[in-house]
Amino acid sequence: MQRIGVFVCHCGTNIAATVDVKAVAEALSHEPGVVISQDYQYMCSESGQNLVKDAIKEHKLTGVVVCSCSPRMHENTFRKAAASVGLNPYLVEIANIREQCSWIHKDIATATDKAVILGKAAVAKVHLNAPLTAGESPVAKRALVIGGGIAGIQTALDIAEAGFDVDIVEKKSTIGGKMAQIDKTFPTLDCAACILTPKMVEASQNEHITIHSFSEVSEVKGFVGNFTVTIKKKARYVDEVKCTGCGACVEKCPMKKVPNEFNEGLDNRHAVYIPFAQAVPKVATIDPNYCMMLKNGKCGICSKVCTAGAIDYKQQDRFIEQKYGAIIVATGFNPINLDKYDEFAYNQCPDVVTSLELERLMNAAGPNGGTLLRPSDKTHPHTIVFVQCVGSRCDDEKGKPYCSKICCMYTAKHAMLIREKYPDTEVYVFYIDVRTPGKNFDEFYRRAVEQYNVHYIKGMVGKVTPKSDGKIDVQASDLLSNEQLHINADMVVLAAAIEPDKTARPLATMLTTQMDTNDFFTEAHPKLRPVESATAGIFLSGACQGPKDIPETVAQASAAAAKAIGLLVKNSITCNPCVAHSDELLCNGCSSCEKVCPYGAITYQDKEFRMPDRTTAIRRVASVNPAVCQGCGACTVACPSGAMDLNGFSNSQIMAEVDAICK
Amino acid sequence: MQVNDNNFQPVIVAFCCNWCSYAGADLSGTNRLNYPTNVKIIRVPCSCRVNPMFILRAFQKGADGVIICGCHPGDCHYTSGNYYTRRRITLLYSMLDFLGIERNRTRLEWVSAAEGAKFAATMQQFTEDVRKLGPNRRLEDLRCRKQ
Amino acid sequence: MQETMIKRAKELLADGTVSRVIGWKKGEFAYDTTPAVFETAEELDRDFAFDDFTAANVSKYLVKESRKEGKILAFLKPCDTYSFNQLIKEHRVIRENVYIIGIPGGPKLDAEKIKAKGITGILGIKNENYTLKIETLYGTETMPFYEAICGKCESCKSKKHVIYDELIGEDGDILDSNRFDTVEKLENMTAQERFDFWREQLSKCIRCNACRNVCPACTCEKCVFDNPKSGIENKAASDSFEENLFHIIRAFHVAGRCTDCGECSRVCPQNIPLHLLNRKFIKDINELYGEYQAGADTVSRSPITDYTPDDCEPSVVHERGVE
Amino acid sequence: MNKNLKEQVLRSSGVNVLKCMRCGKCSGTCPSYDEMEYHPHQFVYMVEKGDIDTLMNSNSVYKCLTCFACVERCPRGVEPAKVVEAVRLAAVRQQGSNHLSPVQIPDMLDEDLPQQAIVTAFRKYAK
């Protein structure tokens, strides 16, 4: 006979204000098998848990139902409490009467009715719960970091520091990411390269870190502790081991008209290239779209000048397979495409640039050697207009609904650097709001206004019109003085919204992690588990999770590393016991289940059975590997005979819930 | 049979996958987005766990509408579960339609963990659709009819 | 034909290739030829029959027979070979233990259709140039051959054998069949009309389980309807819901596996057009996920255990036909 | 604040003024800006406050060209031009005293009158 305890939580007033908790406890006390039904102010508190524990001991409970918040919040809390007094944790069920009842309903009578029904469903289910024991599966002591920007580098360094092997997969030919393109960093105005490149070198020299540059993740199989990842090393037509990075090939390459993506297309590079002087690995890459040798077999100069013999026109994409215990996603961001913003004339006028392009224009290693010149005629700009929130905080399909977070600060930085270097330049910043939460951030912005006399104007630019004299007419409203302005500018800088890298979406599919509608990775909990994805063993580092500046990115990168290390130090992890199992007596061996299993957890054996007519027969039957099964239940429906069932969500349990709800 | 009975309170069973839609339902709770009390949620690990048997069982026992919610195609926590759901449920719904069961009594909806508002709106709409249809008579078990 | 088959069967028994033969034997009446297993030449000579009434599909018997000692010879009509292939795919028969001789298919006759003409006391039936000469206790009657053929043969999908070890007679082709016409007609009715149609049909069901027992796809070790743990165990329908439930689940369980052999409707004592439910699934699968013929081969994946990322949504149901 | 008038403007414009984030891009883009006493962003804001009488009595209502640049460029999809139009309509509707009755109209038509003007006249003066 079942002895079930029901515990109804008030959650302060979160539940009790809309659900008559006493009535719920009273109603559930009459359900079959229920021997005790209580309510309490905070069930998840220590004294609340003690109430549950004491009841389990005192009434020798065989099942527990807690009517409280979502099982995603506290299922584990109550399972642990039950386990601590000897009740199998899987004999605990949660009825979600907060998120799915008290918080969405207003009428006490109907909300209480619903809470009672939800409670009854949980009681009906717990009647059929079976004690489950979790198995264990080993952890591969190696981590994979996807993305080699500052986030990926920091995560890899921290994991390597703890003594674990880490692989970095970077799709570009060098690690460094966006930070390598940036000139100075806010709010300290120190040089980005000076703080980034030592970290890049450190990563390349660390014995625990392997860098796969010019590579992509092409397949991910397995699960936490036991991922098998296929990495595609794209053909760069240069032998990475032999290449010394001397640059002779680059110097001699006759194909010089290739847009230089590292400088945001503001100048050209050669068909064979090393993106920048401090690239890691410092290895040349041949661009097959432009290399004449690869396109039509005529040239071959680089191969002749390479004393190391590193050029290999016949190189093919290579695939390597590796096992990992943890995967950290650090795929970063990109500025959005501004083609649709006709009003800002980005496509019509070379002197209208994005902020990232301005970084390159001002960078000592950039196209102008650090002197700020207009891209169109290489003259000094005397009036520069910055436009904020281009594509950020937009409610239409052109832009992004979120605040890109970093623009206010980098624009203040740009404005300040320009006023510092070229005091004769007038700088206007059109803003909607200036958002500067962060240590020393508002002080930084105030310095731009007070010390550098940057003209901050509240209002948005409505139209940018390039004029025949080379100047640019910027038409904007000044909301505070209530007038419309026309500024005769030399350059316009657009603070383009940032968006997650395009490779993130297919990657999320491969990793079976979730993304929000903007393609940012979703964290397991927005407050309490910000660097983990909901998929066990997958961690999030940097701007792939949401817009972030460098200090935040580095902080999150280290946090993700800490979480990954926490996983890697374990020799084995406890498996989810809610896995499928096959009733061999019912199994037909038809292979339907095997076909739908995403993890390859099902195999078949020929087994000898004693049949009801006392003969023996050899039958093909399915068996599930509990360490590989993740418990989705696809097989249970594919099985025609009902031989497959799922622990914790069995056919009979779900039907009992259905019955209780429909009754 | 009174079809336009405004006092009719349909029984709606919602199967929600643990990773996306159940979390989406929680989010609509967190955001205090109201939807009718008629909707009662059953948590399943994945939408592909929903056996057509469960749907028929719900109708048998007195449900007036059954909705299944899962991760958006491509976002399944288990990679491919919702793709199987989509085929199975399409075929089942088509069969129910073939047998003359009202189309609006069944629904499959993709709701991500971020779509609390969509969850609430979907439930509101679905409840309204079922309310318009009136009590389930074509696929009910008379022995289970509430007095 | 019958003589050729018996002769060949005897040869194979004699040279030890097979130890048993599955075919058909004459029953009490001229029209109740039923599947049977023969072990000796004498049995073959005495009972083996192959005539216009051998419509029964013997594939399903091979689930058990192929697991017995020794090899068995099976005579398979084209439609039966699809069922057999499907059973190979599901590992339900052991291919190596079956020697298959492909024999020509129907059209086969349905005695019920003759009786429906008011012809009773049947003693013997002869097909003379597509006119049936029927000997009865009350004299000789005639009727056109095509008015008496099985429902399943009226919309034959294929005369081609998809698997065999040898053939007797010529192999045929896959036919352009009209088998979805009735399904389409129903689809174009209103929901109320469809509901009324199926209520009328399914309410006739007496739950004899003949459709399930004859179905070559229904080979579960234990059927969910017989399993008390399944939650839908049910021996007799006591409510309209259970009539519906049985037939929906039956059709759903064989969806993507049903070869459309038509046996379910052929054996139904209540003449419920059960094959229409199966054909609805087949038609949907063909239209939504691409042409698929279960049993056409032994390797392809059933559409219901497969997917593409661009599959249609269930809302497609709303876009088709009438509500 | 005139609540009914606000309701009427919101309903006839179909605009949700609460979506405005006060960036002023509408006014930044407006070609009639200098002609107007109240500018597009002020229209949105004042409608939100319910201060519609002020707008109705201002010439700004008739200075808007309905060029829809503000609608096109508003990052929040607020559609200020529709608000202006709705206020204009509210003003027109209040001039109840100079309505025409349909029977009066045929006499006033002459052959050179553009179609557009007839339609506009109906819209403006007919009840």
Tab-separated table of C-alpha atoms in Angstrom, chain A residues 343-344 393-396 398 432 458-463 475-477 479 482-484, chain D residues 19 21-25 27-30 33-34 39 41-42 72-77:
chain	number	residue	atom	x	y	z
A	343	GLU	CA	18.927	57.064	-44.644
A	344	PHE	CA	22.491	56.823	-43.342
A	393	ARG	CA	16.725	48.891	-29.944
A	394	CYS	CA	14.822	48.517	-33.193
A	395	ASP	CA	11.391	47.064	-33.402
A	396	ASP	CA	11.511	46.297	-37.107
A	398	LYS	CA	15.974	45.835	-40.189
A	432	ILE	CA	19.050	58.500	-27.492
A	458	LYS	CA	20.100	64.147	-27.469
A	459	GLY	CA	18.300	63.213	-30.629
A	460	MET	CA	18.562	60.941	-33.550
A	461	VAL	CA	19.959	61.555	-36.991
A	462	GLY	CA	17.153	61.381	-39.524
A	463	LYS	CA	19.046	61.627	-42.766
A	475	GLN	CA	20.081	66.236	-40.633
A	476	ALA	CA	19.076	65.547	-37.071
A	477	SER	CA	16.821	66.698	-34.319
A	479	LEU	CA	15.274	67.184	-28.728
A	482	ASN	CA	13.616	71.468	-29.940
A	483	GLU	CA	15.256	72.345	-33.215
A	484	GLN	CA	16.328	70.557	-36.318
D	19	LYS	CA	6.363	51.999	-28.170
D	21	MET	CA	11.661	55.391	-27.109
D	22	ARG	CA	12.037	59.162	-27.578
D	23	CYS	CA	14.924	59.030	-29.997
D	24	GLY	CA	13.612	61.846	-32.164
D	25	LYS	CA	14.551	60.224	-35.442
D	27	SER	CA	11.834	64.836	-36.173
D	28	GLY	CA	15.375	64.402	-37.402
D	29	THR	CA	14.037	63.168	-40.685
D	30	CYS	CA	11.049	65.519	-41.063
D	33	TYR	CA	10.253	70.476	-39.331
D	34	ASP	CA	10.895	74.212	-39.488
D	39	HIS	CA	7.219	68.291	-34.298
D	41	HIS	CA	8.102	63.373	-31.808
D	42	GLN	CA	6.083	65.923	-29.883
D	72	GLU	CA	9.665	54.611	-42.745
D	73	ARG	CA	12.554	55.410	-40.427
D	74	CYS	CA	11.117	55.014	-36.939
D	75	PRO	CA	13.159	52.262	-35.328
D	76	ARG	CA	10.272	51.283	-33.078
D	77	GLY	CA	7.540	51.142	-35.710
